[in-house]
Coordinates of C-alpha atoms and ligand atoms in Angstrom, one line a residue:
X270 CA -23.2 -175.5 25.7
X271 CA -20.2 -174.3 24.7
X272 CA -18.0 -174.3 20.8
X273 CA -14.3 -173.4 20.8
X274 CA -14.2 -172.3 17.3
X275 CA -11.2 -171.0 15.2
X276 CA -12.6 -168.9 12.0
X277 CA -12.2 -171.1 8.4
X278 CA -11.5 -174.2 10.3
X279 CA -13.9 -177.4 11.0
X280 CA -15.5 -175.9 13.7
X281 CA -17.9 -174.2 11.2
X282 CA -19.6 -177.6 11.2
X283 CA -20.8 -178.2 14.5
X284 CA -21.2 -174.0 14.7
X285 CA -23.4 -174.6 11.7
X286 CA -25.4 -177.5 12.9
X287 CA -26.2 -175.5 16.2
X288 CA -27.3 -172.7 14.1
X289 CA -29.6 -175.0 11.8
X290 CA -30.7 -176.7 15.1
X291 CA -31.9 -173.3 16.6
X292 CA -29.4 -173.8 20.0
X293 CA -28.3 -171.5 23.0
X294 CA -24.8 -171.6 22.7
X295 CA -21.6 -170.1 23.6
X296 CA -18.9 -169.8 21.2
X297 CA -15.2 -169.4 22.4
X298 CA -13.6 -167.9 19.3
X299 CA -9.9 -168.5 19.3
X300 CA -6.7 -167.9 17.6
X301 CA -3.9 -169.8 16.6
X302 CA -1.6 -168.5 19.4
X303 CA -4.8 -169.4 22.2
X304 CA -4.8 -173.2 21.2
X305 CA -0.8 -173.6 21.4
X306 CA -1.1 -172.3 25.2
X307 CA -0.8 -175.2 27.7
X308 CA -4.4 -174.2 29.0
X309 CA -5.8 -174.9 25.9
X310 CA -4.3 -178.2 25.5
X311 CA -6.0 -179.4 28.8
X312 CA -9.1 -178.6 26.9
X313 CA -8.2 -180.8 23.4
X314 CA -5.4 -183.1 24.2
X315 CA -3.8 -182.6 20.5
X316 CA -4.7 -178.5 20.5
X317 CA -7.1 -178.7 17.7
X318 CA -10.2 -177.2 16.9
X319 CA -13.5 -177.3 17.4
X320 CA -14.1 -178.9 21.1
X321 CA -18.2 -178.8 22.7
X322 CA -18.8 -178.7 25.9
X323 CA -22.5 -179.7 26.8
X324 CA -22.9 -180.6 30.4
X325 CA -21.4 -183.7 31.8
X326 CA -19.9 -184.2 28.3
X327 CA -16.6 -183.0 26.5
X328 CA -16.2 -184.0 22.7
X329 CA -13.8 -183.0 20.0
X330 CA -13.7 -184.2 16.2
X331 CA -15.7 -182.2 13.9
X332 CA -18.0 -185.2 13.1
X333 CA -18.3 -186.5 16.1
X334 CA -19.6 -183.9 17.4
X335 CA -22.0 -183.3 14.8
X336 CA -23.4 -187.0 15.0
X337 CA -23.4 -186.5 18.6
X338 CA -25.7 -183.3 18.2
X339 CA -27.8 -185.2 15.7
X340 CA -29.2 -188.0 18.2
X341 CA -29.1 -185.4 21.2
X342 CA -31.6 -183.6 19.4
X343 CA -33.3 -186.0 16.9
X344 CA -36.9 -184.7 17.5
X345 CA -35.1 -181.7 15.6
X346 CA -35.1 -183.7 12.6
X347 CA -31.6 -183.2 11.5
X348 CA -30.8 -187.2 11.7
X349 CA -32.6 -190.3 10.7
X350 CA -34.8 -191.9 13.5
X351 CA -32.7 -194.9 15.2
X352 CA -34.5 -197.4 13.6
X353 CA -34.8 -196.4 10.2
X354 CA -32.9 -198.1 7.6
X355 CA -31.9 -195.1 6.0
X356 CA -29.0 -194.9 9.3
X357 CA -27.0 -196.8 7.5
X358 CA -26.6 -194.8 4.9
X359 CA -26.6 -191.9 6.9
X360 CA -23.4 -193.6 9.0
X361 CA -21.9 -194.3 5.1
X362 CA -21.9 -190.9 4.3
X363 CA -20.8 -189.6 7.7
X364 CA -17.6 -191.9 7.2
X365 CA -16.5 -191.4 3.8
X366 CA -16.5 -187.6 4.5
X367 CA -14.2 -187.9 7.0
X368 CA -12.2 -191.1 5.7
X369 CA -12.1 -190.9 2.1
X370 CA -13.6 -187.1 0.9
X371 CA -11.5 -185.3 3.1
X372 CA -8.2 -187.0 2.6
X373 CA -6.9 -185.4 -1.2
X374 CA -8.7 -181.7 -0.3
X375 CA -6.3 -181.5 3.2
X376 CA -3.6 -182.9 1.0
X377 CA -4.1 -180.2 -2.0
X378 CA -4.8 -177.5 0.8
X379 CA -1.7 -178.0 2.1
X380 CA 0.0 -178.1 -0.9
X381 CA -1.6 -174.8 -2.5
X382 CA -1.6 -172.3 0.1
X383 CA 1.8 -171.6 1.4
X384 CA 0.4 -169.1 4.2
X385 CA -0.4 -172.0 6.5
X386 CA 2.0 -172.1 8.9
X387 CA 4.8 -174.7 8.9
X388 CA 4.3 -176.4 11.9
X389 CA 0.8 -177.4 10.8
X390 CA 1.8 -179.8 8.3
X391 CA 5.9 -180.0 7.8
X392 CA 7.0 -178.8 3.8
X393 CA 8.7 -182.1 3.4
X394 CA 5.5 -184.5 4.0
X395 CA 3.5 -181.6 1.3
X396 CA 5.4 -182.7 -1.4
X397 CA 5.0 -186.4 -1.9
X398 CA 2.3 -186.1 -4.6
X399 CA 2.0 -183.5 -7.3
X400 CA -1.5 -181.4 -7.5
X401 CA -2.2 -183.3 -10.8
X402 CA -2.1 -186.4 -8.6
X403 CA -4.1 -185.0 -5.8
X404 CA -6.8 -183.8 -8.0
X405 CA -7.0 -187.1 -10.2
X406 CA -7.3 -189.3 -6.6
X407 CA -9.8 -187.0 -5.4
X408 CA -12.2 -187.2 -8.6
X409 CA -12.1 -190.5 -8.0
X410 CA -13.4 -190.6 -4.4
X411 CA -16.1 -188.1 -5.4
X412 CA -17.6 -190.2 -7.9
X413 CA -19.8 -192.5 -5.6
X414 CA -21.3 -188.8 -4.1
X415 CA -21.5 -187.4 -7.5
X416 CA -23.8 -190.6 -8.9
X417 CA -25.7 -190.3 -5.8
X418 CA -26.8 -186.8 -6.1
X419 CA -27.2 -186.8 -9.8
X420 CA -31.5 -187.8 -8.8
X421 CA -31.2 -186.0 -5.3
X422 CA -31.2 -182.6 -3.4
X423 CA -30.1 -184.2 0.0
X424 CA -28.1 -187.6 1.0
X425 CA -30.6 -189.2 3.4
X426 CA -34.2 -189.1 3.1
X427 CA -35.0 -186.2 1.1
X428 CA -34.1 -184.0 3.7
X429 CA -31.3 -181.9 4.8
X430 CA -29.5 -183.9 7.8
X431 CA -25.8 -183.7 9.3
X432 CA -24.8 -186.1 6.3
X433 CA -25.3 -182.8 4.4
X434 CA -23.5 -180.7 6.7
X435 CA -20.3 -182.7 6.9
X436 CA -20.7 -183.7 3.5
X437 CA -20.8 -180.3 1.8
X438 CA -19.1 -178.8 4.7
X439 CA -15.9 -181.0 3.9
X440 CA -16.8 -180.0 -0.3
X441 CA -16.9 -176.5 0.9
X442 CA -13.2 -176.1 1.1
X443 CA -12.4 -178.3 -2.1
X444 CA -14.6 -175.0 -3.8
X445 CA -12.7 -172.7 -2.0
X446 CA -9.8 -174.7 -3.7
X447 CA -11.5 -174.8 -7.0
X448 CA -11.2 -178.4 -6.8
X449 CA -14.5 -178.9 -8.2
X450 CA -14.1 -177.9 -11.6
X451 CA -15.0 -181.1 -13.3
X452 CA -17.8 -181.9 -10.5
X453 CA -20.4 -179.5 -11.7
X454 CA -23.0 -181.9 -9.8
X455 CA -20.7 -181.7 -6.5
X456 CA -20.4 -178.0 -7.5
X457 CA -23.7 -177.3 -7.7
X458 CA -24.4 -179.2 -4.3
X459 CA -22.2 -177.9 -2.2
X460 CA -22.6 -174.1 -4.0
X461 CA -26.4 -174.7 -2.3
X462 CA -25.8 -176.0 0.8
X463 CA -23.2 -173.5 2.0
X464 CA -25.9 -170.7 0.9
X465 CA -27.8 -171.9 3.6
X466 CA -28.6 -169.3 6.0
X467 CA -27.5 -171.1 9.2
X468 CA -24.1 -171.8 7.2
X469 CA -23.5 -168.1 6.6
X470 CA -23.7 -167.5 9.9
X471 CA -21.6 -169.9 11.4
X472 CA -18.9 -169.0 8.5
X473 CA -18.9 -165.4 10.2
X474 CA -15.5 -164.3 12.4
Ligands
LIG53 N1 -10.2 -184.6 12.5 C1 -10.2 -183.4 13.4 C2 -9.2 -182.4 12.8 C3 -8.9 -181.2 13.8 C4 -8.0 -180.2 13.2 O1 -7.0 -180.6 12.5 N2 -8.4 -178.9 13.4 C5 -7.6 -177.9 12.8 C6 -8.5 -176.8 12.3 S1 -9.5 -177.4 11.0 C7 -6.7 -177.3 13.9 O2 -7.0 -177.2 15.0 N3 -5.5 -176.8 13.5 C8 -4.6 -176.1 14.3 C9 -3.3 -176.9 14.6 O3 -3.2 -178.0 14.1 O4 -2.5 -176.4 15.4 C10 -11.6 -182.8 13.4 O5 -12.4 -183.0 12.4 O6 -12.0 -182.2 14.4

């Protein structure tokens, strides 16, 4: 199985889920300069990262591949059994990370760190919304998550599952952003996820 991995991008996900998971894996570490090569493109049709290989199967988006990983390996545990009712909040969470949490922490990232490059996200489409904005819309979306975890450790089942690493993994980077300043139960939750051991090693170069 191999991970094309970029360092501080989404591909920490899946690299943490195979870490959690206890996987044989091969991690292609790129740069910014490897993925804009036309060999890399025939690899991720849109030159993104993170892209798994495993056998007879190629799969990019972050989540996907996580959810993929999750089933692949359910006796590992780190999904809810197929017919458990607890999948459809496990497929909930899985959704608004992607759809509605990660949304306003892209937006603000963009907005606050002018070392990404240009031609990731053009200055023009940055500046629609001010960061007052951006944070109000995205204390908003947390609220649901933030009333859920006020009685629990985990999302699904008392135990740690992919919802968690997608979840907190997206939360990660709205700490890094100090975005989570008036979301001291968000705070705390990712704060302990992300000092998981598998996560500190897949957050390595
Ligand atoms: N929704 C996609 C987003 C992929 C994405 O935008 N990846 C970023 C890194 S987090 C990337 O490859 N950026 C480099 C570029 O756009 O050139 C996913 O979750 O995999």
């Amino acid at each position: 199985m191999k991970l094309y991995h970029m360092v501080s991008t989404r591909s920490v996900r899946p690299r943490w889920l195979l870490e959690e998971m206890n996987l044989d894996y091969e991690l292609i570490a790129l740069s910014l300069a490897d993925i804009q090569k036309e060999d890399y493109q025939k690899i991720h049709p849109l030159a993104k990262i993170p892209v798994l290989i495993d056998e007879g199967v190629k799969i990019f988006e972050s989540s996907a591949i996580c959810i993929y990983l999750g089933d692949r390996y359910i006796e590992k545990g780190f999904a809810p059994s197929f017919d458990s009712p607890a999948r459809a909040f496990y497929y909930q969470w899985l959704f608004y990370a992607s759809t509605t949490l990660d949304v306003p922490i892209e937006k603000y990232m963009f907005l606050t760190m002018p070392e990404i490059p240009e031609n990731l996200l053009p200055f023009a489409k940055k500046n629609n919304l001010t960061q007052t904005e951006i944070l109000n819309w995205f204390d908003r979306v947390c609220q649901p998550l933030a009333e859920t975890l006020a009685s629990k450790q985990y999302l699904i089942e008392d135990r740690f599952t992919v919802a968690d690493i997608i979840v907190s993994g997206i939360l990660f980077w709205a700490l890094g952003l100090k975005m989570l300043e008036n979301q001291p139960i968000l705070k705390e939750y990712a704060t302990r996820m992300t000092n998981r051991p598998a996560f500190l090693r897949a957050n390595l170069n």
